[in-house]
Coordinates of C-alpha atoms in Angstrom, one line a residue:
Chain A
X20 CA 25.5 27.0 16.6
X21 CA 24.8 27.4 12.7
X22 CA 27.5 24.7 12.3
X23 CA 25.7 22.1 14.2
X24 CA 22.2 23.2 12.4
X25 CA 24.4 22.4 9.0
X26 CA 26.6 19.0 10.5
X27 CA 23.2 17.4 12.5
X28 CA 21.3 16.8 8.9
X29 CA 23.9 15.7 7.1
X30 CA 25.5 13.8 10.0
X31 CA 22.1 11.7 10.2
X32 CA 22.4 11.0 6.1
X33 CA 25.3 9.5 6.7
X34 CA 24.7 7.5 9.2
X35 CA 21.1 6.3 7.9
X36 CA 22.4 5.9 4.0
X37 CA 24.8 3.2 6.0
X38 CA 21.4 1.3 6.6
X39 CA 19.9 1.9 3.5
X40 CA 22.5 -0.5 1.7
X41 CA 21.4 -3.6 0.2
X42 CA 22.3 -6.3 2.6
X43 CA 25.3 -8.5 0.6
X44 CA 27.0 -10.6 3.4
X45 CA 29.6 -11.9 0.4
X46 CA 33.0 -9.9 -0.9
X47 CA 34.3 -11.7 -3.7
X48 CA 38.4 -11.1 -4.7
X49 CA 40.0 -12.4 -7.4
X50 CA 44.0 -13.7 -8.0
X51 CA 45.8 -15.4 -10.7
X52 CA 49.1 -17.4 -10.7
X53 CA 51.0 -18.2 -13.9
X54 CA 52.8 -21.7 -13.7
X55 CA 54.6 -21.4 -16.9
X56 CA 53.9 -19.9 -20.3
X57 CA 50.9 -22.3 -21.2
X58 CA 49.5 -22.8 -17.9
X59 CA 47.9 -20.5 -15.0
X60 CA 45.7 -21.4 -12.1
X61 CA 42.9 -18.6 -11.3
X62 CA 41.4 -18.1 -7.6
X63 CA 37.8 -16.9 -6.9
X64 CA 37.7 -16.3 -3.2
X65 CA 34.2 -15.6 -1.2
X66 CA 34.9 -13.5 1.9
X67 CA 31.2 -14.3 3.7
X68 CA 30.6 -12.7 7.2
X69 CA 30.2 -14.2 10.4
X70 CA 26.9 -16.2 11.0
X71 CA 26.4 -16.5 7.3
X72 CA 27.3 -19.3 4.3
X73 CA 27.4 -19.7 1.0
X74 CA 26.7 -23.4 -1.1
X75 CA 29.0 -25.8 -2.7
X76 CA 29.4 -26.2 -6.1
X77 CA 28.1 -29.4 -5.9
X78 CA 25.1 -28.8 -4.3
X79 CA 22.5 -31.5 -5.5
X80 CA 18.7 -30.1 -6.6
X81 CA 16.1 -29.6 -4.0
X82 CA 17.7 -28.0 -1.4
X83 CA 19.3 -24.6 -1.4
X84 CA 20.9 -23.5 -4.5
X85 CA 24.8 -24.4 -5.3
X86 CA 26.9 -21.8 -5.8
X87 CA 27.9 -21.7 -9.8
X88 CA 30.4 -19.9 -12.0
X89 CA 30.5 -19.5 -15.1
X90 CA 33.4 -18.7 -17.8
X91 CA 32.8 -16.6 -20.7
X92 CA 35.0 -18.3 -24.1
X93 CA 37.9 -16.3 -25.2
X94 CA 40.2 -17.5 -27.5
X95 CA 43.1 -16.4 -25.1
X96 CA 42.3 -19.1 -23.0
X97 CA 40.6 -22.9 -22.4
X98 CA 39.9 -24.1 -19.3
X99 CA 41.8 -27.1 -18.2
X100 CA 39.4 -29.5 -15.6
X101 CA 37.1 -28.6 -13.4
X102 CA 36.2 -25.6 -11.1
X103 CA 38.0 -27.2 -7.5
X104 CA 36.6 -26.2 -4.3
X105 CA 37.9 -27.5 -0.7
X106 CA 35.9 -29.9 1.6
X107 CA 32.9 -27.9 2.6
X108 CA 31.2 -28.7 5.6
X109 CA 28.4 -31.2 4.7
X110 CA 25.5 -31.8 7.2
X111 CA 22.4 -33.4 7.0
X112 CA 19.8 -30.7 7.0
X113 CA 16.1 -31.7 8.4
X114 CA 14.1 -28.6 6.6
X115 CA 15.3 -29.8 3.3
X116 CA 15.6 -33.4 4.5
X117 CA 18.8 -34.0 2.8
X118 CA 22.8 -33.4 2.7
X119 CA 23.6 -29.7 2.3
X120 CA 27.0 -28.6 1.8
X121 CA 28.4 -25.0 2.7
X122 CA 31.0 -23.0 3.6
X123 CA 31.5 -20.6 5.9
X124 CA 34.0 -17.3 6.9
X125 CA 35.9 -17.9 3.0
X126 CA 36.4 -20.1 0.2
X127 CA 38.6 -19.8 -2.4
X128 CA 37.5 -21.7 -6.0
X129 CA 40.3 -22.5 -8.3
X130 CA 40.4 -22.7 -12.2
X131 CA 43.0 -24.2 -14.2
X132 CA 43.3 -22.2 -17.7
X133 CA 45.5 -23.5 -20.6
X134 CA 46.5 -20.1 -22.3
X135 CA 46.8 -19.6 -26.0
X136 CA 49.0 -16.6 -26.1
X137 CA 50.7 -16.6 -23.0
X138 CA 48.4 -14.4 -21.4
X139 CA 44.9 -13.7 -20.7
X140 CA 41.5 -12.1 -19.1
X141 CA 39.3 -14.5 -17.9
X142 CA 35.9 -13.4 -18.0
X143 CA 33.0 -14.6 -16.2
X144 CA 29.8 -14.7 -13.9
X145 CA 29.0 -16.1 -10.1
X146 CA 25.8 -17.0 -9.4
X147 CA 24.9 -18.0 -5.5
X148 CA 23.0 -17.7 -2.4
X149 CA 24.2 -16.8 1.0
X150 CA 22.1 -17.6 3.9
X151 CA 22.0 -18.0 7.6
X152 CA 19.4 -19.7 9.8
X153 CA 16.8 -17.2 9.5
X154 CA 17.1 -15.5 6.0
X155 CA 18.4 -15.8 2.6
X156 CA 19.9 -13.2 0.1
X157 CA 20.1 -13.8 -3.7
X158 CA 22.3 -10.8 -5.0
X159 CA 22.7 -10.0 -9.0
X160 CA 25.2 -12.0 -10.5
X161 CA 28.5 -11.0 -10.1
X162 CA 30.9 -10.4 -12.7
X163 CA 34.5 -10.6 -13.1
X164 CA 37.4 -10.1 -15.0
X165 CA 41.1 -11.5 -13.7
X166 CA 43.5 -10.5 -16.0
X167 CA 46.9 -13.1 -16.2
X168 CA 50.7 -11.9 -17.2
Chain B
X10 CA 27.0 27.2 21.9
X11 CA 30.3 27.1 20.8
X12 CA 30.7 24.8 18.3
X13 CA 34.2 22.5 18.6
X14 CA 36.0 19.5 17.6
X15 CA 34.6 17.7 21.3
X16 CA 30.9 18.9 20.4
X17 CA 31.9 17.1 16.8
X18 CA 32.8 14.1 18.4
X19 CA 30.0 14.1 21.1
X20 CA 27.4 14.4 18.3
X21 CA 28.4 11.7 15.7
X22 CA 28.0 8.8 18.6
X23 CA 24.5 10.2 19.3
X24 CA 23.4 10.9 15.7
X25 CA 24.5 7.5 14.7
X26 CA 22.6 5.6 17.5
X27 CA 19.5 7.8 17.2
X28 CA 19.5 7.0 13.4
X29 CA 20.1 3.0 13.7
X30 CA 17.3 3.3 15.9
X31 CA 14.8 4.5 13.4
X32 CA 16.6 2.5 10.7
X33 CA 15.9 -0.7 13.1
X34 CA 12.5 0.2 13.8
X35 CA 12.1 0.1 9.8
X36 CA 13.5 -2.9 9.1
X37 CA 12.1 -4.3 12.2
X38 CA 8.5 -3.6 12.7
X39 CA 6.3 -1.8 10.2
X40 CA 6.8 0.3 7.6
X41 CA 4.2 2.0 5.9
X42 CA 4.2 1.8 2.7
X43 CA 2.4 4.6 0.8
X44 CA 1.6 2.1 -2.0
X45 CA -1.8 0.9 -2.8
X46 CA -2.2 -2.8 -4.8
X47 CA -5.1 -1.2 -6.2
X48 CA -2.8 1.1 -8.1
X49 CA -1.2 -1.5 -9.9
X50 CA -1.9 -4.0 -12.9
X51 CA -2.3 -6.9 -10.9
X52 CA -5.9 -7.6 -10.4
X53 CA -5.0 -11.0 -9.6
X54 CA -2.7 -13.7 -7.9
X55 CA -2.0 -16.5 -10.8
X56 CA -0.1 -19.9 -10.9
X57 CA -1.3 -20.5 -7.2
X58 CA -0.7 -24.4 -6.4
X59 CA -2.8 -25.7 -3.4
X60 CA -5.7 -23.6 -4.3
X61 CA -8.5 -24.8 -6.5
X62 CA -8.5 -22.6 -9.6
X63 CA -5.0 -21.6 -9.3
X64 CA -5.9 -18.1 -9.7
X65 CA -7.3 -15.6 -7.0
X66 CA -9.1 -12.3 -8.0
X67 CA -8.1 -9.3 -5.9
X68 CA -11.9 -8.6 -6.7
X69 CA -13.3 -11.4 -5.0
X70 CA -11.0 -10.5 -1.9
X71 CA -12.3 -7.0 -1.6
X72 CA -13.7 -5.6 1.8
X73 CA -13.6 -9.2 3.0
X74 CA -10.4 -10.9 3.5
X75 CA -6.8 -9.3 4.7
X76 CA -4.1 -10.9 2.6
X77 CA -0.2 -11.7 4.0
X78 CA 2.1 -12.1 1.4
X79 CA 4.9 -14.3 3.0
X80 CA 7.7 -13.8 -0.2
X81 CA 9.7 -17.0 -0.2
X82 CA 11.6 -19.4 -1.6
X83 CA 11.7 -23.7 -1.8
X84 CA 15.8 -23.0 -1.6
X85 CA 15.4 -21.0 1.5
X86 CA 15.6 -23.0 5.0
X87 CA 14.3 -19.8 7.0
X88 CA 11.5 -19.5 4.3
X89 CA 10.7 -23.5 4.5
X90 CA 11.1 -23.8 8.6
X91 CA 8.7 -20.6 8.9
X92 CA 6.2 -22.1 6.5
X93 CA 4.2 -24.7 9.4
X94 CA 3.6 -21.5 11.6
X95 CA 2.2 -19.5 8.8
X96 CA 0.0 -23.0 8.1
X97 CA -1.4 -22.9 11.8
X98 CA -2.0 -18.9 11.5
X99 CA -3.8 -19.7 8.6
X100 CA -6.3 -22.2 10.5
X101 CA -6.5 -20.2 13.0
X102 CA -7.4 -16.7 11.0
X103 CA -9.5 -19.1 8.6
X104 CA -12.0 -16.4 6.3
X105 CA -10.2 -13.2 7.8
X106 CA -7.0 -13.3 6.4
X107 CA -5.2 -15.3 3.5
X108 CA -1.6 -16.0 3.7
X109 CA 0.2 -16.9 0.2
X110 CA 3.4 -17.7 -0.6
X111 CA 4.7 -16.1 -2.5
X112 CA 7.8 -17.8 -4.9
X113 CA 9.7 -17.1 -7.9
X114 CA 10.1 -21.2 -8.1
X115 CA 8.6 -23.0 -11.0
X116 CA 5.1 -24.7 -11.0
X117 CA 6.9 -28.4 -11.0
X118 CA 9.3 -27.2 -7.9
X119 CA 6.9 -26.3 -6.2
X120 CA 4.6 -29.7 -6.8
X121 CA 7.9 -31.6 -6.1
X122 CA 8.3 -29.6 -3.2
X123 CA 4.6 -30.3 -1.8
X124 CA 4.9 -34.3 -3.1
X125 CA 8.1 -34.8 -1.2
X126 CA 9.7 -32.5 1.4
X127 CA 7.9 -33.4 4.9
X128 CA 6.7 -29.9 5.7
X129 CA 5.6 -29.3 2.4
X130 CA 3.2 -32.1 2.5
X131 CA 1.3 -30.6 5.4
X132 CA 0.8 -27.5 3.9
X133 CA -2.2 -26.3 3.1
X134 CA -2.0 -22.6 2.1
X135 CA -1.9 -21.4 -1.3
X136 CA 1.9 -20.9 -3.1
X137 CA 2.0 -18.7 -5.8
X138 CA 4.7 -20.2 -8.5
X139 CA 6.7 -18.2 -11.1
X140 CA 6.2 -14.6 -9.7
X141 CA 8.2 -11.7 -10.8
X142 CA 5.8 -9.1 -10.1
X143 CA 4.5 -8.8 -7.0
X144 CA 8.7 -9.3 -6.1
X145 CA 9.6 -6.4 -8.2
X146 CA 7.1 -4.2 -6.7
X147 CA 6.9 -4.9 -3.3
X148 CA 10.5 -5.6 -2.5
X149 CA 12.4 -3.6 -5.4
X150 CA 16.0 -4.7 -5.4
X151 CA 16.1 -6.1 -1.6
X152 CA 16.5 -9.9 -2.5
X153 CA 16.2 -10.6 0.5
X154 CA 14.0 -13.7 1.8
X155 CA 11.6 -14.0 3.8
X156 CA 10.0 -10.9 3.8
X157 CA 5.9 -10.0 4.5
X158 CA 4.0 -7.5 3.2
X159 CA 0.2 -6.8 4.4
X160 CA -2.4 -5.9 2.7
X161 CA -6.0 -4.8 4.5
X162 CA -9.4 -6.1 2.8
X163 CA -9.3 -2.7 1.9
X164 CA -6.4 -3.4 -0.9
X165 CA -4.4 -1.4 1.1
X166 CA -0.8 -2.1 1.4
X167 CA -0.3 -1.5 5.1
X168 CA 3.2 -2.5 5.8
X169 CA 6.7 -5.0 5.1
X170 CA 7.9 -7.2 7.7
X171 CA 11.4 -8.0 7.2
X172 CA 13.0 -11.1 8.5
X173 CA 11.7 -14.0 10.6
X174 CA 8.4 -15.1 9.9
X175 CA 7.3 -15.9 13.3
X176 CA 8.7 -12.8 14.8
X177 CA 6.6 -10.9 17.3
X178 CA 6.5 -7.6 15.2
X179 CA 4.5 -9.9 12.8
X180 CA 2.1 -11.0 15.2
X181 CA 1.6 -7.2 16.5
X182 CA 1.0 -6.4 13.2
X183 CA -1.3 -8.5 12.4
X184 CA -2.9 -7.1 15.6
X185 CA -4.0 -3.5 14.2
X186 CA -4.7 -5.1 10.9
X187 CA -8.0 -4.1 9.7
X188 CA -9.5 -7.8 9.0
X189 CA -12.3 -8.8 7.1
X190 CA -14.7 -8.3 9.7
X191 CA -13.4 -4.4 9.1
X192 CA -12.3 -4.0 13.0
X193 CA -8.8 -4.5 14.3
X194 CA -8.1 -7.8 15.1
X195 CA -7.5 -8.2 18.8
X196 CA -3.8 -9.2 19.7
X197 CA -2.5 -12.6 18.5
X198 CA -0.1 -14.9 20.8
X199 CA 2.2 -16.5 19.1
X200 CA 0.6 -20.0 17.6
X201 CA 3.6 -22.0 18.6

């Protein structure tokens, strides 16, 4: 009986620190892929839970805010074009009274890097919003660091 | 009793649902908060677009008018689709309570916002521009939006409503709110 006096408490702080979390709807992973001794291609995928979405890139002002990452200079490395995203779903949204383009479930954003010394860590920062139809979260910016070999 | 692996596994189920159920009942409806507005340094709400001086005084507010602060966003669609029903509760309440909204938006967003999205240029209650502090101390690291937080005529912060603005715990909140009249305001229906 002493047991269950000890387990219920910390049982029920278990359970309720589960709740207590920040609510972050987005798991971000990271991948890299070397296509010769100058060139790699880094991935930034958003994993984004059901019912939920995160902005395009492209998202013009005025409506809800694009999703936007950021590279830190190195000297390892120089990116080569632009950030590439796939087709996101683009519909025309009556609250904001224009386009707005998301995606939903996962997204993967690519980066061509041109490297210096044949390898690298690109460094950088995500900024974005995930929403769904009744709320919005804006989490801290999200860094990260994908190391290429 | 004797304590086993089965009585284990027949008490996390239980504890876990008992828990959610408080946890949901916090998140939900009202918690208290032990914090009083009076306590802090803000004495008053500045940058306010739609409201004549663009400043209102906590002092002026005291013992007479109940305040909801509806924390928001111009990028949020919840925030912006909730925003005409908070309008009509703010007819309806007129001198007893005042709803702002509250943004961390520049001044010129939010006068683009009024000037050209459609439900922005019926609004008529006041939106508070360029906050940081009544964000940081009413809803800490929790970036989530929209959120409410009530305050009595008495200062008092009486409680956070989490999620949709038009939700029914709201609206039985704003039921046992003491109003500027000083009595409980008898129960709302929902203005839609």
């Amino acid at each position: 009986m002493r047991k269950i006096y000890f387990l219920l408490p910390l049982l029920m702080i278990i359970s309720s620190g589960l709740y207590a979390q920040i609510e972050n709807p987005v798991k971000w992973s990271y991948a890299a892929k070397k296509m010769n001794q100058q060139e790699a291609v880094v991935f930034i995928k958003a994993t984004i839970d059901e019912n939920w979405h995160i902005y395009s890139i492209n998202q013009k002002p005025g409506g809800p805010l694009k999703t936007s990452l950021v590279f830190i200079p190195s000297t390892g490395y120089q990116l080569e074009g632009k950030l590439r995203e796939p087709t996101p779903h683009t519909v025309h949204d009556e609250v904001f009274d224009m386009e707005v383009s998301y995606f939903e479930k996962s997204v993967v954003f690519q980066q061509k890097v041109k490297l210096n010394t044949g390898q690298a860590v690109v460094k950088g920062k995500i900024k974005y919003m995930v929403c769904n139809e009744e709320k919005c979260v804006t989490p801290d910016d999200v860094d990260f660091s994908i190391p290429v070999k | 009793m004797k304590f086993s692996l089965k009585t284990f596994l027949w008490l996390l189920p239980l504890t876990i649902v008992l828990t959610q159920k408080l946890s949901a009942q916090d998140n939900n409806y009202i918690s208290v908060l032990a914090r009083e507005l009076r306590n802090t340094k803000i004495t008053a709400f500045q940058n306010v677009e739609n409201y004549p001086e663009h400043t209102i005084k906590l002092s002026d507010l005291d013992g007479k008018t109940a305040i909801l602060l509806d924390f928001g966003g111009i990028n949020c669609r919840g925030c912006v689709a909730g925003l005409p029903v908070l309008d009509s509760l703010q007819k309806k309440l007129k001198n007893k309570l005042l709803i702002i909204w509250v943004t961390q938006n520049s001044k010129e967003q939010i006068s683009e916002f009024l000037t050209n999205n459609k439900i922005g240029k019926k609004l008529s209650i006041p939106i508070m521009a360029n906050d940081t502090d009544l964000y940081n101390y009413f809803l800490g690291k929790s970036r989530q939006i929209p959120q409410e937080v009530m305050i009595d005529c008495y200062g008092n912060t009486i409680g956070l409503v989490g999620g949709q603005v038009v939700s029914g715990p709201l609206l039985n909140f704003l039921a046992n709110v003491r109003m500027g009249t000083g009595h409980y305001v008898e129960l709302w229906k929902d203005p839609r």
